[in-house]
mmCIF file of C-alpha atoms in Angstrom:
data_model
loop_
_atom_site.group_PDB
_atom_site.id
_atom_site.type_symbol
_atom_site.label_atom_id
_atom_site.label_comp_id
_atom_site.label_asym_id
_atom_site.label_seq_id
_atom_site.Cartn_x
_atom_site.Cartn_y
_atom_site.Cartn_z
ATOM 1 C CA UNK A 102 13.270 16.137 -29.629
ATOM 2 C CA UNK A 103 15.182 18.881 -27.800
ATOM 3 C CA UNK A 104 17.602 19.906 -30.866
ATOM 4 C CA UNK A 105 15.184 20.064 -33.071
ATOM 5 C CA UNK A 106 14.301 23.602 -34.954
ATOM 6 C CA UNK A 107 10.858 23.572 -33.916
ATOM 7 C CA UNK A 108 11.335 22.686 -29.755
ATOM 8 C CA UNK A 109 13.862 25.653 -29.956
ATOM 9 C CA UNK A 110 12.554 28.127 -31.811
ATOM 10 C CA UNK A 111 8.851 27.720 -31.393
ATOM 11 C CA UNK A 112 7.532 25.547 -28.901
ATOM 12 C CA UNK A 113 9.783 26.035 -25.764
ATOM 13 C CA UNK A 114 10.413 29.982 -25.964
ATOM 14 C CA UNK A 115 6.381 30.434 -26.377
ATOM 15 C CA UNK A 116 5.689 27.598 -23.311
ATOM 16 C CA UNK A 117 8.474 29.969 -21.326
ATOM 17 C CA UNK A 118 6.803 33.345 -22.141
ATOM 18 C CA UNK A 119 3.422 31.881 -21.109
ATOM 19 C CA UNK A 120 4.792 30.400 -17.826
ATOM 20 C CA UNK A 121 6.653 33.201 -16.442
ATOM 21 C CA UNK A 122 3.504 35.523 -17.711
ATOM 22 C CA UNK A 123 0.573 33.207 -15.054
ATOM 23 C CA UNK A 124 0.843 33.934 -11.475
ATOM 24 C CA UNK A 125 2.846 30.741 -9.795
ATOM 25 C CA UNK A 126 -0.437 29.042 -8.661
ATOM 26 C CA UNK A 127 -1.820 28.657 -12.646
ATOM 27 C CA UNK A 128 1.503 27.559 -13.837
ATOM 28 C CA UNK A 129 1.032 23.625 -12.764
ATOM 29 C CA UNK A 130 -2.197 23.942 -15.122
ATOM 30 C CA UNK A 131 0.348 25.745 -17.845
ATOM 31 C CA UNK A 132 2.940 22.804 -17.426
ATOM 32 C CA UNK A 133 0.745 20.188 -17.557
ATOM 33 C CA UNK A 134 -1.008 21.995 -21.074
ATOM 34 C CA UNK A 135 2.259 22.569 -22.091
ATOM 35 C CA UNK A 136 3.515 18.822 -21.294
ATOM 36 C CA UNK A 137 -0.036 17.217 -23.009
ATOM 37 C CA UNK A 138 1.184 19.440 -26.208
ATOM 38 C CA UNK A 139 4.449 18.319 -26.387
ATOM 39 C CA UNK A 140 3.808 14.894 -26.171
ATOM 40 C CA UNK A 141 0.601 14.931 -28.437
ATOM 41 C CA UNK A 142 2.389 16.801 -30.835
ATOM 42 C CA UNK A 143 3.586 13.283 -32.131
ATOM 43 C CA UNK A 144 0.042 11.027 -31.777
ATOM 44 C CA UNK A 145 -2.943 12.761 -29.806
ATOM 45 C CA UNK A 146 -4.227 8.572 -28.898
ATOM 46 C CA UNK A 147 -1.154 7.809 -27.141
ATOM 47 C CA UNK A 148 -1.832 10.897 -24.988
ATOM 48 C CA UNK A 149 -4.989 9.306 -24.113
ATOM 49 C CA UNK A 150 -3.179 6.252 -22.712
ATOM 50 C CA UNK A 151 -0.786 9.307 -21.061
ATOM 51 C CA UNK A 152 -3.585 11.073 -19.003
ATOM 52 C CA UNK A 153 -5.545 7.707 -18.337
ATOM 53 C CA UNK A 154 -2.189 6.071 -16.332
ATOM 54 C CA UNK A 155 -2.035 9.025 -14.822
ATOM 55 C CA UNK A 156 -5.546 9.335 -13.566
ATOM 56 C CA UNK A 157 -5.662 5.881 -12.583
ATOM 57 C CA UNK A 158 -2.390 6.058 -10.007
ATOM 58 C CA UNK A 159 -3.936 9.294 -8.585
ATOM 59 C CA UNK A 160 -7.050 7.666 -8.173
ATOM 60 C CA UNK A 161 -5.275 4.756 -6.561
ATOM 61 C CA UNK A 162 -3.132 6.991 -4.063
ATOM 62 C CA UNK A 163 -6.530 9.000 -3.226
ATOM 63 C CA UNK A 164 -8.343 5.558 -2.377
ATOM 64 C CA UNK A 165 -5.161 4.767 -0.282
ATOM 65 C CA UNK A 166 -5.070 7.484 1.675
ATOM 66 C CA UNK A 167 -8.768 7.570 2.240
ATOM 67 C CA UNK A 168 -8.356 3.975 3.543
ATOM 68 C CA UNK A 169 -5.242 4.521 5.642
ATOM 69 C CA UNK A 170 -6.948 7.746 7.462
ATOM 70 C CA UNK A 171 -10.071 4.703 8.099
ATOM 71 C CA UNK A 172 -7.135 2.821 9.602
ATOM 72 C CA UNK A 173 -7.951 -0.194 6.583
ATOM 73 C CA UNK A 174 -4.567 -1.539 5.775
ATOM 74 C CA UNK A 175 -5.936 -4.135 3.590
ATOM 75 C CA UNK A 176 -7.824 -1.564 1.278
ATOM 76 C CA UNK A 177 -4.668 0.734 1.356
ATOM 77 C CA UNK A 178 -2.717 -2.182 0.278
ATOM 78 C CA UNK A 179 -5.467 -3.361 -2.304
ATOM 79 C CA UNK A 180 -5.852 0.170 -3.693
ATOM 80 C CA UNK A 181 -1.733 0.242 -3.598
ATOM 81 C CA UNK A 182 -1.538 -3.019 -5.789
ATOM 82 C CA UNK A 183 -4.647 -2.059 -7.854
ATOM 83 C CA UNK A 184 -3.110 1.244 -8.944
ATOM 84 C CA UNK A 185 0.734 -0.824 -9.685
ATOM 85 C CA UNK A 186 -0.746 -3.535 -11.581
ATOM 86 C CA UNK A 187 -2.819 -1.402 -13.518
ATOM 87 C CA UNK A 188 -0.037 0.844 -14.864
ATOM 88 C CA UNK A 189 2.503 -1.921 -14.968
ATOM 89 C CA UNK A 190 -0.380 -4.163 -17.136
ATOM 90 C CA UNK A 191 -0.474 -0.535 -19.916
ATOM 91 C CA UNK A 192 3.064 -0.825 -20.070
ATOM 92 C CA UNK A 193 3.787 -4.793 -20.426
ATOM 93 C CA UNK A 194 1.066 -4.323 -23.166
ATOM 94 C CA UNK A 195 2.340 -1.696 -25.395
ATOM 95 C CA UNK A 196 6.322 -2.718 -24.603
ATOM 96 C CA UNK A 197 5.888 -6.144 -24.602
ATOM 97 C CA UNK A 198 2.976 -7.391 -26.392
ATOM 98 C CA UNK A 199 4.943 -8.227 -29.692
ATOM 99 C CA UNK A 200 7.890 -9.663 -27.854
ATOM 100 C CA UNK A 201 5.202 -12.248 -26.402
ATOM 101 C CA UNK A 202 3.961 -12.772 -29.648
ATOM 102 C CA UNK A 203 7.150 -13.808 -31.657
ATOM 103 C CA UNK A 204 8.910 -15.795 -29.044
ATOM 104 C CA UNK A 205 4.788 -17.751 -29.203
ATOM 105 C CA UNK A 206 4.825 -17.519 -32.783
ATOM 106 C CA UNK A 207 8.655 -19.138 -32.911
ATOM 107 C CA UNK A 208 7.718 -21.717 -30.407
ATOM 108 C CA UNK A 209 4.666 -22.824 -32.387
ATOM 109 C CA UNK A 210 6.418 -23.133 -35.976
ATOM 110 C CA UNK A 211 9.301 -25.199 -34.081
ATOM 111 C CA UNK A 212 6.358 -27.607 -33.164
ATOM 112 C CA UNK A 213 5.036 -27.357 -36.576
ATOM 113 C CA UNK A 214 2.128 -25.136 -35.870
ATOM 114 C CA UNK A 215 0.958 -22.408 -37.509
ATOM 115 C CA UNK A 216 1.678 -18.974 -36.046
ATOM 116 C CA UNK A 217 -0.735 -16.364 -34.571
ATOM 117 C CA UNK A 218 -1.579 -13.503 -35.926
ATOM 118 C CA UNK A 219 -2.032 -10.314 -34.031
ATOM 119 C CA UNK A 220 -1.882 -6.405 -34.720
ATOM 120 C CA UNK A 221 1.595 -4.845 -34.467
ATOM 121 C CA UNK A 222 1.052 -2.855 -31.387
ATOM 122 C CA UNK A 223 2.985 0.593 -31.282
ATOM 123 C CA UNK A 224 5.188 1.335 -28.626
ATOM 124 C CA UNK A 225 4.368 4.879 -27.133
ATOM 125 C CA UNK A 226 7.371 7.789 -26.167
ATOM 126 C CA UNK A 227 8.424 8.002 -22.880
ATOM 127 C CA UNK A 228 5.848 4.738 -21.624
ATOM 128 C CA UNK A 229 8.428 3.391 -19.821
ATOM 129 C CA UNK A 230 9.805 6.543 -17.416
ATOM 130 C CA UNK A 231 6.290 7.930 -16.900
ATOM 131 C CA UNK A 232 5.102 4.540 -15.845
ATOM 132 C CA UNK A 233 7.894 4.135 -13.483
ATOM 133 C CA UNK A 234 6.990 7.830 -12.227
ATOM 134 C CA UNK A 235 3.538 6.859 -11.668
ATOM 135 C CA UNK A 236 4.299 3.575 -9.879
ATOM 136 C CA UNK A 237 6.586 5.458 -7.150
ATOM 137 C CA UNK A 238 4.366 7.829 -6.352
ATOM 138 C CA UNK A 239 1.647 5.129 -5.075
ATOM 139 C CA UNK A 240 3.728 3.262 -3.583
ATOM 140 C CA UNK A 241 5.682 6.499 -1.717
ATOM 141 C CA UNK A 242 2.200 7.513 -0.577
ATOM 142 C CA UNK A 243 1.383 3.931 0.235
ATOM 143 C CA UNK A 244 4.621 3.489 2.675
ATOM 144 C CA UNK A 245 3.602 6.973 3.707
ATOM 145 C CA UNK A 246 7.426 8.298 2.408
ATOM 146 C CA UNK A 247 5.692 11.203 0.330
ATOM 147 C CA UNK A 248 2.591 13.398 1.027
ATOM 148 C CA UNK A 249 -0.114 12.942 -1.191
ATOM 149 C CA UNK A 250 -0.423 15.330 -4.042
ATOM 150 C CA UNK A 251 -2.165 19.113 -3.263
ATOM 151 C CA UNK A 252 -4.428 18.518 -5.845
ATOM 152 C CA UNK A 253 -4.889 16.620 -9.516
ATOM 153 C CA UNK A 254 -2.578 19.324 -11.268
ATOM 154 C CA UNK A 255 0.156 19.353 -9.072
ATOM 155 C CA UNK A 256 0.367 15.605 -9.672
ATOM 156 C CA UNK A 257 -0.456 15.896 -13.335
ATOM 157 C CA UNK A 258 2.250 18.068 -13.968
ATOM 158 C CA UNK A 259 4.479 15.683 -12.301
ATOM 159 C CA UNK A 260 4.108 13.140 -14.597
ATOM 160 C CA UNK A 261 3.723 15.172 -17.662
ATOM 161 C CA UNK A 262 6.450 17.478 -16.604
ATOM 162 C CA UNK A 263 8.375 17.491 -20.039
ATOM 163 C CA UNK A 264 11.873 18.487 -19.811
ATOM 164 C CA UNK A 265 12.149 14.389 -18.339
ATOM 165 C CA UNK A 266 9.591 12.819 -20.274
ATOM 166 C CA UNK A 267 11.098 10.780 -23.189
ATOM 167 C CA UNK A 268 14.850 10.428 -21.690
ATOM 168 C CA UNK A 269 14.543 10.977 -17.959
ATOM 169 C CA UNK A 270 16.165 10.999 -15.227
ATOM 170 C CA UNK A 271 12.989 8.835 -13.447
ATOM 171 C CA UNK A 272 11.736 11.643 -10.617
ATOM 172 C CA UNK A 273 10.141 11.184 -7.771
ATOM 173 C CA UNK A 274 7.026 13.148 -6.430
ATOM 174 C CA UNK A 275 8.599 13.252 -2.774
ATOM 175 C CA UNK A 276 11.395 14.694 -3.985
ATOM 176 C CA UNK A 277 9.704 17.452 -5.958
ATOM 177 C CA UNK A 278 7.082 17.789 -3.658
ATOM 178 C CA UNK A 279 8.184 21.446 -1.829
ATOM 179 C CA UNK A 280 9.090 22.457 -5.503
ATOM 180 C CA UNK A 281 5.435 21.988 -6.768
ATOM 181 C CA UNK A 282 4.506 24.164 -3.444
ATOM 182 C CA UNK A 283 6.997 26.741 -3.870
ATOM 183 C CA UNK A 284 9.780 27.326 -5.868
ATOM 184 C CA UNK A 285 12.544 30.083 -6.278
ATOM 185 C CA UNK A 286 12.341 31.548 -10.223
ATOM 186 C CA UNK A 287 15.532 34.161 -10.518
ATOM 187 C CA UNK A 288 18.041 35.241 -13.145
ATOM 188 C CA UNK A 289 20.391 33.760 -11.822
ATOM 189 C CA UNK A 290 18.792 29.824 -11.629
ATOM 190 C CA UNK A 291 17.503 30.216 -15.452
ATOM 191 C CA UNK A 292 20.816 31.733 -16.940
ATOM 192 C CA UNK A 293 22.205 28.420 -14.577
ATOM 193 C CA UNK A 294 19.571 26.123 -16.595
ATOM 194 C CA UNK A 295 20.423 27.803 -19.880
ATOM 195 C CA UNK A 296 23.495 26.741 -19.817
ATOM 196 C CA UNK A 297 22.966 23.183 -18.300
ATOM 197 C CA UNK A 298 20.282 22.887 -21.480
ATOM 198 C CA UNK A 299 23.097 24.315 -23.961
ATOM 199 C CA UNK A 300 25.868 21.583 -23.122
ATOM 200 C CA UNK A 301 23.800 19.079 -22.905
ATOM 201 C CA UNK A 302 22.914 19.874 -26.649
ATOM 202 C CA UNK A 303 26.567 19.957 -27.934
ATOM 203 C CA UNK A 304 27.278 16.728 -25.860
ATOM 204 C CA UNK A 305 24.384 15.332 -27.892
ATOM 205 C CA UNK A 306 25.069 17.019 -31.194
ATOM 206 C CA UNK A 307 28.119 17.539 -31.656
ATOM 207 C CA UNK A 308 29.753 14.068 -30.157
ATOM 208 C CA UNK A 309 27.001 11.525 -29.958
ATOM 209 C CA UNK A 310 25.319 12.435 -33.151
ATOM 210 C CA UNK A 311 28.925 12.984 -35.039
ATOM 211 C CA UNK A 312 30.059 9.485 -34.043
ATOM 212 C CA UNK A 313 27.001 7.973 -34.476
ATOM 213 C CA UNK A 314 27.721 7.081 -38.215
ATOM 214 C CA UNK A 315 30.962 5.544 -37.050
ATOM 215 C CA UNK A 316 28.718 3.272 -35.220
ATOM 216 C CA UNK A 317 26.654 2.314 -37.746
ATOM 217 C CA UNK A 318 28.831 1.896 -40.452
ATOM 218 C CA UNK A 319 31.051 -0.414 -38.143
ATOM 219 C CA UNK A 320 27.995 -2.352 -36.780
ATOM 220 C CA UNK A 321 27.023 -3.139 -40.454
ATOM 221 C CA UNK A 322 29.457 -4.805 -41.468
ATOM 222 C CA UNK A 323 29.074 -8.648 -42.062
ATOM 223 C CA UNK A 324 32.372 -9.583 -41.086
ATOM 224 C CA UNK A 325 34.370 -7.222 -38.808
ATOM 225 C CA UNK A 326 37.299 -7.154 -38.668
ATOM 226 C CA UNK A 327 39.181 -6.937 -34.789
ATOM 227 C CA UNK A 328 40.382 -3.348 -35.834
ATOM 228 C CA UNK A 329 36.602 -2.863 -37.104
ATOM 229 C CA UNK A 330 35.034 -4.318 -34.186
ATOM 230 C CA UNK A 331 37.018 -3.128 -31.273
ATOM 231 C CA UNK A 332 36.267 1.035 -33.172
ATOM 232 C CA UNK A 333 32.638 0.120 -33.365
ATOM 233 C CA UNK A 334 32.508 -1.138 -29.929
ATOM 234 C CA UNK A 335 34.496 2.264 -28.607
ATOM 235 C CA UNK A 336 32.672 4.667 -30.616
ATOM 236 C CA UNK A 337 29.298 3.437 -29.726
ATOM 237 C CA UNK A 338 30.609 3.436 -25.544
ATOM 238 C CA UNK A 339 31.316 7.110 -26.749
ATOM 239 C CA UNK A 340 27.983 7.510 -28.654
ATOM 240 C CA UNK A 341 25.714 6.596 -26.013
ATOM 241 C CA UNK A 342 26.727 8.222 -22.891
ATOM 242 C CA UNK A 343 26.963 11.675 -24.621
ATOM 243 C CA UNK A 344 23.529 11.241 -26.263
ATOM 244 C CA UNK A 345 21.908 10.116 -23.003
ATOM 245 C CA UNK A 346 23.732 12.054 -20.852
ATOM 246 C CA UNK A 347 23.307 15.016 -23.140
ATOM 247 C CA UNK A 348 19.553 14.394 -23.130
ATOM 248 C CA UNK A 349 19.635 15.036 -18.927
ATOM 249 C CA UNK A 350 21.800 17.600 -19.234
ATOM 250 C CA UNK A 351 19.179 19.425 -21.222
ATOM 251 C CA UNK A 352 16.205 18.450 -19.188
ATOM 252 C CA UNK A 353 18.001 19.584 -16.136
ATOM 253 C CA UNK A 354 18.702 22.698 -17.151
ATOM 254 C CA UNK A 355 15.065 22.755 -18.783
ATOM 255 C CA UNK A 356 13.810 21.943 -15.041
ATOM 256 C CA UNK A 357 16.060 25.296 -13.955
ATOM 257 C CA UNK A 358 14.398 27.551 -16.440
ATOM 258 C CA UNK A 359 11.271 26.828 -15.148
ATOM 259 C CA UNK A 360 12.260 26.542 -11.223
ATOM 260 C CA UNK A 361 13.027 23.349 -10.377
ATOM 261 C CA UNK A 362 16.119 21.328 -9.623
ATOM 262 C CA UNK A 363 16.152 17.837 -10.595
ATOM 263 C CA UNK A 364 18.496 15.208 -9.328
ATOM 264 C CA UNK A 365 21.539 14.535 -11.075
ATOM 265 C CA UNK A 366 21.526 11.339 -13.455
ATOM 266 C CA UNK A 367 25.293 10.723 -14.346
ATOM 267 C CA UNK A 368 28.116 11.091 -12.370
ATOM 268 C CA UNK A 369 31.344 10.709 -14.863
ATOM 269 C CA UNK A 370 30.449 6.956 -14.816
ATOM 270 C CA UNK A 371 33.581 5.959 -17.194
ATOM 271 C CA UNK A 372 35.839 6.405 -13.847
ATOM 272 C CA UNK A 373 34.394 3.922 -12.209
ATOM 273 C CA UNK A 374 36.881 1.111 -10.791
ATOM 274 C CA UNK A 375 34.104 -1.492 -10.515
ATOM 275 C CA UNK A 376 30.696 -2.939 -11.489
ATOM 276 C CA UNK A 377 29.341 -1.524 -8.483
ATOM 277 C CA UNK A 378 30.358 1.867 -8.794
ATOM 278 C CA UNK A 379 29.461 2.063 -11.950
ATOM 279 C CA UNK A 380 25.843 1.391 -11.627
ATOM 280 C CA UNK A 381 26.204 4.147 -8.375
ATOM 281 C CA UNK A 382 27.148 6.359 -11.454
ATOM 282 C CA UNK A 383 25.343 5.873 -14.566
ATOM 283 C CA UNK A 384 21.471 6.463 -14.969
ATOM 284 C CA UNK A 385 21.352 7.221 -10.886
ATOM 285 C CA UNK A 386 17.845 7.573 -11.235
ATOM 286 C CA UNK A 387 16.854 4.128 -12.561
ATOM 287 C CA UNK A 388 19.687 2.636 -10.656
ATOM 288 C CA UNK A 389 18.084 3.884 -7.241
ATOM 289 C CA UNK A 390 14.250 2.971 -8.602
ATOM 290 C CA UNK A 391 15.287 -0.087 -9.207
ATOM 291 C CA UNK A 392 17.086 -0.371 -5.503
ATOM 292 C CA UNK A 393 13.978 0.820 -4.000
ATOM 293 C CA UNK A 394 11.237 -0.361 -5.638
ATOM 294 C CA UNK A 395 12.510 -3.954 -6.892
ATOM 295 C CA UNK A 396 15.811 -5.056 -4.974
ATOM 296 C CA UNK A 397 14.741 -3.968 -1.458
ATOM 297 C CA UNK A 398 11.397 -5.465 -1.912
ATOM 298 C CA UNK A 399 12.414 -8.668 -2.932
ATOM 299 C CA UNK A 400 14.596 -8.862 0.591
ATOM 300 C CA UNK A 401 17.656 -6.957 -0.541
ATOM 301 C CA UNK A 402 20.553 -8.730 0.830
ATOM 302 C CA UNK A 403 18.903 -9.085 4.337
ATOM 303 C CA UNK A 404 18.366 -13.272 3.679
ATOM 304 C CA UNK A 405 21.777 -14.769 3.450
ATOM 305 C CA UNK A 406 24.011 -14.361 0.373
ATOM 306 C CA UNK A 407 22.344 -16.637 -2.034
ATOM 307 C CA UNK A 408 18.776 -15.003 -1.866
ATOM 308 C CA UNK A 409 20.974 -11.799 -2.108
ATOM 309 C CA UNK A 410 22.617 -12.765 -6.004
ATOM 310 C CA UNK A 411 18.706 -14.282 -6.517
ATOM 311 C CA UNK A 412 17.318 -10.948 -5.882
ATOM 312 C CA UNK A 413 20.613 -9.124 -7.467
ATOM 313 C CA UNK A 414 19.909 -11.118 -10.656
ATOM 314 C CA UNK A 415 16.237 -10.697 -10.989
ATOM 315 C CA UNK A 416 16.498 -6.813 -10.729
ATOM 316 C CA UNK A 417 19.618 -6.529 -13.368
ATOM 317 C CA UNK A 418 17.225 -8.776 -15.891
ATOM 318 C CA UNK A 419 14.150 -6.886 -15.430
ATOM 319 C CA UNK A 420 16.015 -3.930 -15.606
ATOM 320 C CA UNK A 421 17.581 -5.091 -18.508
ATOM 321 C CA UNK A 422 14.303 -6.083 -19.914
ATOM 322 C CA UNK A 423 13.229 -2.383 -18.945
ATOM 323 C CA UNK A 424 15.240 -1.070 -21.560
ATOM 324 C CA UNK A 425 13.904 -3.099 -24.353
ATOM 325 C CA UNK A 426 11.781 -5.993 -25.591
ATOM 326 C CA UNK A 427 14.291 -8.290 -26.839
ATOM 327 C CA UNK A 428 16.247 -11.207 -25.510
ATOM 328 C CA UNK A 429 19.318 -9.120 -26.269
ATOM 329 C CA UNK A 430 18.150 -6.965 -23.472
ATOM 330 C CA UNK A 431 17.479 -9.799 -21.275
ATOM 331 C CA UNK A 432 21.128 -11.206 -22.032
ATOM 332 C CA UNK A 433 22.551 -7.699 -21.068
ATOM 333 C CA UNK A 434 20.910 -7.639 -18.186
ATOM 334 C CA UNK A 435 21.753 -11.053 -16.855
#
């Protein structure tokens, strides 16, 4: 994680010295290493499943744009859907695999059958945002929204690009695009990103992780109190937005330190004065992914107000769902 001794002290000064030491067109090839490092550091298989979702969705976009050049909608739509459902099927998998299992192993006993029995499957850092990551980019390319990737690396590093890749905010290759071509590296934009990184660390340390055994000490008990409940409920509001909001904050100013400029993923989202606003606000970059790549799909509110709270519903439960594999999620969602 980002506070911790050895990302400080060890890994990210030596990644910076290395980065800043290669001439610019290397340093996609030193991100990516850099990125496959990080992430391996805690299990080198999962990295496997890392590098094979990402080869697969460039291997999709490259088969659509070799189709769409051919003027072959149908294979650019084929290789489109081939490269979605292939990374969505690795994530359902390792996210939801054991939530399948337990709601079919509960159904079964309630029927007086006996359960199934399956391997616990592991659920791998960061699965979720650089699946999401992956799926945009095919379908940008698809839609013909983004240019294709220069080459593997550029794309690689994309996805592996570190600073976001256990906490966020979801990017998008179109956006980052002229970044990966060229970028502006200066005093000025690091000491900026130093900064950004350093206040995103006290918002995580010093408030979220300080209140966090508040939270758990109120959530634990078996029979709250109002007083109890209402604190627990406060400090955990308090809790999470500095943690995950501290956790952008950091990989935002990470992204400045090595050149690039992210988009911002929180924007005070406590003053909002409705529901609406506050989704406009909080986790912008899932908010919009889900907008563009779910809601707007499904017909948006372009088919008459009921198929508009159908489609509003379905993208606030998967979304929910998104978060975690539980019917707690689902509830929050809904």
């Amino acid at each position: 994680v980002f506070s911790s001794n050895v990302f400080l002290f060890l890994f990210l000064p030596v990644f910076l010295a290395v980065y800043y030491l290669v001439p610019f067109r290397a340093r996609s090839v030193v991100i990516l290493v850099g990125s496959y490092l990080f992430y391996g550091w805690w299990r080198l298989d999962f990295l496997l499943l890392f590098a094979g979702v990402t080869f697969w969705c460039w291997l999709a976009s490259h088969l659509v744009v070799r189709a769409q050049v051919r003027g072959d909608s149908v294979a650019a739509t084929r290789a489109m859907a081939g490269g979605v459902t292939g990374a969505l099927g690795a994530l359902a998998y390792f996210k939801y695999f054991d939530f399948g299992v337990g709601n079919l192993n509960a159904l079964l006993a309630g029927v007086g059958l006996a359960p199934s029995s399956f391997a616990h499957v592991i659920l791998p850092i960061g699965i979720s945002f650089y699946t999401f990551q992956a799926i945009s980019y095919v379908v940008d390319v698809w839609r013909k929204d983004a240019e294709p990737a220069a080459n593997f690396w550029d794309f690689s590093a994309f996805i592996g690009l570190f600073p976001q890749l256990v906490a966020g905010p979801v990017l998008r290759y179109k956006d980052m695009a002229d970044q990966f071509r060229q970028r502006r590296h200066g005093l000025d934009k690091f000491s900026e990103g130093s900064t950004r990184l350093m206040a995103g660390f006290c918002k995580k340390v010093l408030i979220a992780d300080s209140v966090a055994p508040l939270v758990t000490a109120c959530f634990q008990q078996p029979e709250p109190s109002m007083a109890e409940a209402w604190l627990g409920a406060v400090a955990y509001t308090i809790q999470l937005y500095y943690d995950f909001s501290g956790y952008s904050d950091m990989a935002i100013g990470l992204g400045l330190m090595m050149g690039f400029r992210f988009e911002e993923n929180f924007d005070h989202p406590y003053r909002s004065r409705s529901i609406t606003e506050f989704w406009r606000r909080w986790h912008i970059s899932l908010s919009t992914w889900l907008r563009d790549y779910l809601y707007i799909p499904l017909g948006g509110n372009r088919r008459g107000a009921a198929r508009t709270y159908v489609n509003l519903l379905l993208t606030m439960v998967l979304g929910g769902l998104w978060h975690g594999a539980s019917w707690t999620f689902v509830l929050w969602g809904a």
